[in-house]
Short mmCIF file of C-alpha atoms in Angstrom, two decimals:
data_model
loop_
_atom_site.label_atom_id
_atom_site.label_comp_id
_atom_site.label_asym_id
_atom_site.label_seq_id
_atom_site.Cartn_x
_atom_site.Cartn_y
_atom_site.Cartn_z
CA MET P 1 51.47 87.02 71.36
CA VAL P 2 50.68 83.34 71.93
CA VAL P 3 53.77 81.03 71.42
CA ASP P 4 53.15 77.20 71.43
CA ASP P 5 54.29 74.53 68.89
CA ASP P 6 50.75 72.92 69.50
CA PRO P 7 48.37 74.42 66.97
CA GLU P 8 45.31 73.27 68.95
CA ILE P 9 46.55 75.17 72.10
CA VAL P 10 47.22 78.29 70.05
CA ASN P 11 43.88 78.04 68.33
CA LEU P 12 42.21 77.49 71.68
CA VAL P 13 43.79 80.58 73.31
CA HIS P 14 43.25 82.62 70.20
CA ILE P 15 39.48 82.06 70.39
CA TYR P 16 39.10 83.01 73.86
CA LEU P 17 41.31 86.14 73.58
CA THR P 18 39.77 87.35 70.48
CA ASN P 19 36.33 86.77 71.76
CA ASP P 20 37.22 88.89 74.73
CA GLY P 21 38.36 91.80 72.29
CA TYR P 22 42.16 91.21 72.09
CA ASN P 23 44.25 91.17 69.14
CA VAL P 24 46.36 88.04 69.02
CA ILE P 25 49.48 87.12 67.23
CA PRO P 26 49.80 83.42 66.91
CA VAL P 27 53.44 81.90 66.91
CA TYR P 28 54.56 78.48 66.70
CA ASN P 29 58.23 78.41 67.58
CA GLY P 30 60.73 80.28 69.47
CA ASN P 31 62.75 81.86 66.63
CA GLU P 32 59.52 83.34 65.21
CA ALA P 33 58.56 84.70 68.65
CA LEU P 34 61.82 86.56 68.88
CA SER P 35 61.35 87.90 65.34
CA VAL P 36 57.99 89.04 66.05
CA ILE P 37 58.69 90.84 69.48
CA SER P 38 61.62 92.61 67.80
CA HIS P 39 59.43 94.07 65.03
CA HIS P 40 55.97 94.52 66.57
CA ARG P 41 54.61 96.06 69.78
CA VAL P 42 53.63 93.27 72.04
CA ASP P 43 51.61 93.93 75.26
CA LEU P 44 51.74 90.50 76.64
CA VAL P 45 53.45 87.06 75.78
CA ILE P 46 52.02 83.50 76.50
CA LEU P 47 54.84 81.17 76.03
CA ASP P 48 54.96 77.53 76.09
CA ILE P 49 58.19 75.99 77.46
CA MET P 50 58.61 72.84 75.48
CA MET P 51 59.41 73.64 71.92
CA PRO P 52 61.58 72.05 69.52
CA ASP P 53 63.98 74.84 68.19
CA ILE P 54 64.49 77.32 71.08
CA ASP P 55 62.57 76.34 74.30
CA GLY P 56 60.64 78.89 76.22
CA MET P 57 63.12 79.33 78.89
CA GLU P 58 65.67 80.62 76.37
CA VAL P 59 63.10 82.69 74.52
CA CYS P 60 62.12 84.24 77.91
CA ARG P 61 65.83 85.11 78.69
CA LYS P 62 66.32 86.75 75.36
CA ILE P 63 63.07 88.87 75.67
CA ARG P 64 64.16 89.83 79.12
CA LYS P 65 67.49 91.38 77.78
CA ASP P 66 65.74 94.56 76.61
CA ASN P 67 61.89 94.10 77.08
CA VAL P 68 59.83 94.26 80.22
CA VAL P 69 56.58 92.92 78.47
CA PRO P 70 54.60 90.65 80.86
CA ILE P 71 55.17 87.04 80.21
CA ILE P 72 52.92 84.04 81.22
CA MET P 73 54.63 80.58 80.85
CA LEU P 74 52.65 77.44 79.96
CA SER P 75 54.05 74.09 80.73
CA ALA P 76 53.09 70.52 81.33
CA LYS P 77 55.87 70.29 83.92
CA THR P 78 54.37 70.25 87.40
CA GLU P 79 57.35 70.30 89.79
CA ASP P 80 57.96 73.23 91.93
CA MET P 81 61.52 73.62 90.72
CA ASP P 82 60.30 73.85 87.01
CA LYS P 83 57.98 76.61 88.15
CA ILE P 84 60.74 78.40 90.01
CA GLN P 85 63.04 78.02 87.18
CA GLY P 86 60.48 79.78 84.88
CA LEU P 87 60.00 82.60 87.13
CA MET P 88 63.73 83.02 87.59
CA THR P 89 64.40 83.37 83.94
CA GLY P 90 61.92 86.51 83.99
CA ALA P 91 58.35 85.18 83.64
CA ASP P 92 55.70 86.88 85.67
CA ASP P 93 53.27 83.95 85.96
CA TYR P 94 53.39 80.12 85.23
CA MET P 95 50.48 77.88 84.42
CA ILE P 96 50.32 74.10 84.14
CA LYS P 97 48.88 72.22 81.30
CA PRO P 98 46.10 71.35 80.88
CA PHE P 99 44.93 74.81 81.98
CA ASN P 100 41.40 76.51 82.26
CA PRO P 101 41.31 79.11 79.40
CA MET P 102 39.22 81.40 81.59
CA GLU P 103 41.70 81.26 84.34
CA LEU P 104 44.47 82.20 81.69
CA LEU P 105 42.37 84.98 80.59
CA ALA P 106 41.88 86.36 84.17
CA ARG P 107 45.54 86.10 84.94
CA MET P 108 46.36 87.97 81.83
CA LYS P 109 43.93 90.73 82.59
CA SER P 110 45.50 90.89 85.97
CA LEU P 111 49.11 91.40 84.75
CA LEU P 112 47.98 93.80 81.91
CA ARG P 113 46.08 95.99 84.46
CA ARG P 114 48.94 96.15 86.77
CA PHE P 115 51.49 96.70 84.03
CA HIS P 116 49.51 99.60 82.37
CA LEU P 117 48.86 101.13 85.77
CA PHE P 118 52.72 101.51 86.21
CA THR P 119 53.39 102.62 82.66
CA GLN P 120 50.44 104.98 81.80
CA GLN P 121 51.26 108.63 81.67
CA ASP P 122 48.22 110.76 82.57
CA GLY P 123 49.92 114.17 81.78
CA ASP P 124 49.24 115.47 85.15
CA ASN P 125 52.85 116.65 86.20
CA SER P 126 51.65 117.62 89.62
CA SER P 127 51.22 113.84 90.56
CA HIS P 128 54.76 112.83 89.31
CA LYS P 129 56.39 113.80 92.66
CA ASP P 130 54.28 111.40 94.63
CA ASP P 131 54.80 108.60 92.08
CA VAL P 132 58.60 108.75 92.53
CA VAL P 133 60.24 106.80 95.45
CA GLN P 134 63.74 107.55 96.25
CA ILE P 135 66.02 105.80 98.71
CA ASN P 136 69.60 107.04 98.70
CA ASP P 137 70.87 106.52 95.08
CA LEU P 138 67.83 104.44 94.12
CA LYS P 139 65.07 105.97 92.41
CA ILE P 140 61.65 104.29 91.30
CA ASN P 141 59.33 106.09 88.92
CA LYS P 142 55.97 104.59 89.13
CA ASP P 143 54.58 106.59 86.24
CA TYR P 144 57.32 105.65 83.84
CA HIS P 145 57.71 102.19 85.18
CA GLU P 146 61.58 102.93 85.53
CA VAL P 147 64.06 101.94 88.27
CA THR P 148 67.51 103.66 88.26
CA TYR P 149 70.49 103.52 90.60
CA ARG P 150 72.84 106.42 90.27
CA ASP P 151 71.03 107.27 86.87
CA SER P 152 71.69 103.84 85.46
CA LEU P 153 68.52 102.07 84.26
CA ILE P 154 67.83 98.65 85.96
CA ASP P 155 65.55 96.35 83.66
CA LEU P 156 62.84 94.57 85.78
CA THR P 157 59.88 92.57 85.00
CA ALA P 158 56.40 93.84 85.87
CA LYS P 159 56.07 91.66 88.97
CA GLU P 160 59.76 92.48 90.17
CA PHE P 161 58.86 96.21 89.73
CA ASP P 162 55.80 95.76 91.77
CA ILE P 163 57.59 94.00 94.55
CA LEU P 164 60.39 96.56 94.71
CA TYR P 165 58.02 99.46 94.67
CA LEU P 166 56.05 97.90 97.63
CA LEU P 167 59.18 97.44 99.77
CA ALA P 168 60.63 100.77 98.87
CA ASN P 169 57.49 102.74 99.41
CA HIS P 170 57.46 101.42 102.95
CA PRO P 171 61.20 101.50 103.96
CA GLY P 172 62.07 99.40 107.08
CA LYS P 173 58.66 97.56 107.00
CA VAL P 174 58.82 93.90 106.83
CA TYR P 175 56.58 92.04 104.43
CA SER P 176 56.16 88.23 104.74
CA ALA P 177 56.06 86.16 101.48
CA GLU P 178 52.36 85.76 101.88
CA ASP P 179 51.87 89.65 102.36
CA ILE P 180 53.85 90.15 99.08
CA PHE P 181 51.86 87.54 97.31
CA ASN P 182 48.62 88.91 98.34
CA LEU P 183 49.42 92.62 97.70
CA VAL P 184 51.31 91.97 94.39
CA TRP P 185 49.50 89.11 92.71
CA ASN P 186 46.11 90.22 94.40
CA GLU P 187 45.17 86.36 94.42
CA PRO P 188 44.16 83.81 97.03
CA ASN P 189 46.13 80.80 97.87
CA PRO P 190 49.57 82.41 98.37
CA SER P 191 52.71 80.61 96.85
CA ASN P 192 55.87 81.25 98.92
CA ASN P 193 57.88 79.61 96.23
CA THR P 194 56.66 82.04 93.64
CA VAL P 195 57.51 84.98 95.80
CA MET P 196 61.06 83.70 96.80
CA ALA P 197 61.81 83.09 93.06
CA HIS P 198 60.91 86.71 92.22
CA ILE P 199 62.72 88.05 95.25
CA SER P 200 65.85 86.09 94.36
CA ASN P 201 65.80 87.37 90.83
CA LEU P 202 65.26 90.89 91.90
CA ARG P 203 67.77 90.98 94.54
CA GLU P 204 70.39 89.59 92.15
CA LYS P 205 69.55 92.47 89.74
CA MET P 206 69.59 95.22 92.49
CA GLU P 207 72.81 93.93 94.04
CA ARG P 208 74.62 93.88 90.66
CA ALA P 209 73.53 97.47 90.03
CA ALA P 210 74.24 98.75 93.65
CA GLY P 211 77.09 96.59 94.78
CA TYR P 212 75.35 95.56 98.03
CA LYS P 213 72.31 93.66 99.28
CA MET P 214 69.56 96.24 99.20
CA ILE P 215 66.73 93.81 99.89
CA LYS P 216 67.24 92.24 103.37
CA THR P 217 65.83 89.10 104.70
CA VAL P 218 64.42 88.99 108.15
CA TRP P 219 64.65 85.31 108.82
CA GLY P 220 61.46 83.68 109.68
CA VAL P 221 59.46 86.93 108.98
CA GLY P 222 60.00 88.28 105.54
CA TYR P 223 61.85 90.95 103.45
CA LYS P 224 62.48 94.64 103.72
CA ILE P 225 64.30 97.65 102.29
CA ASP P 226 65.98 100.15 104.81
CA GLN P 227 65.93 103.82 104.25
#
């Protein structure tokens, strides 16, 4: 789903995505976006921030209440805090306008590939044990892309899940922000602000569920989860 009140941008993205074999749902305002995602299966959302009725930040918040679909935000705002705010609301990636459509397509493919990797069910029950990480009352099921604490489900974005799985799969090991960016985003030019925004959001959700700080900061080094 491509959401933007500028028809030229929607048309541009539509052309590039359909030429690459994707089915695209063009949407021109926030209310329509929320209606579409509640009635259709959507695999990824490309979401503009500045829209007249409901802005992209609010649309993202509403989607995140019950949906883990990957979200890429588009914005003409270039300040780091604008980017951090977008990521804090639940977006998985953030691109600044004007953008290169080929870069958008590449980022989209990376998100979809990672999301489908965690959600696919290959029917091989013998592998499920290896894809479940458990630390005390926390259970992370990679196959089903589910995180539970004492059997209560915790809703995470695709990137938040990837970060949590990385840390929990290596309890006690400290990962720097650069390490996390390289391993989770699989891209050059690491952005510590991007990682910090996702860690902050993830930590808040985990603390709300567990009642204590599960993700610990090792000052000047990075982040870890203890066994």
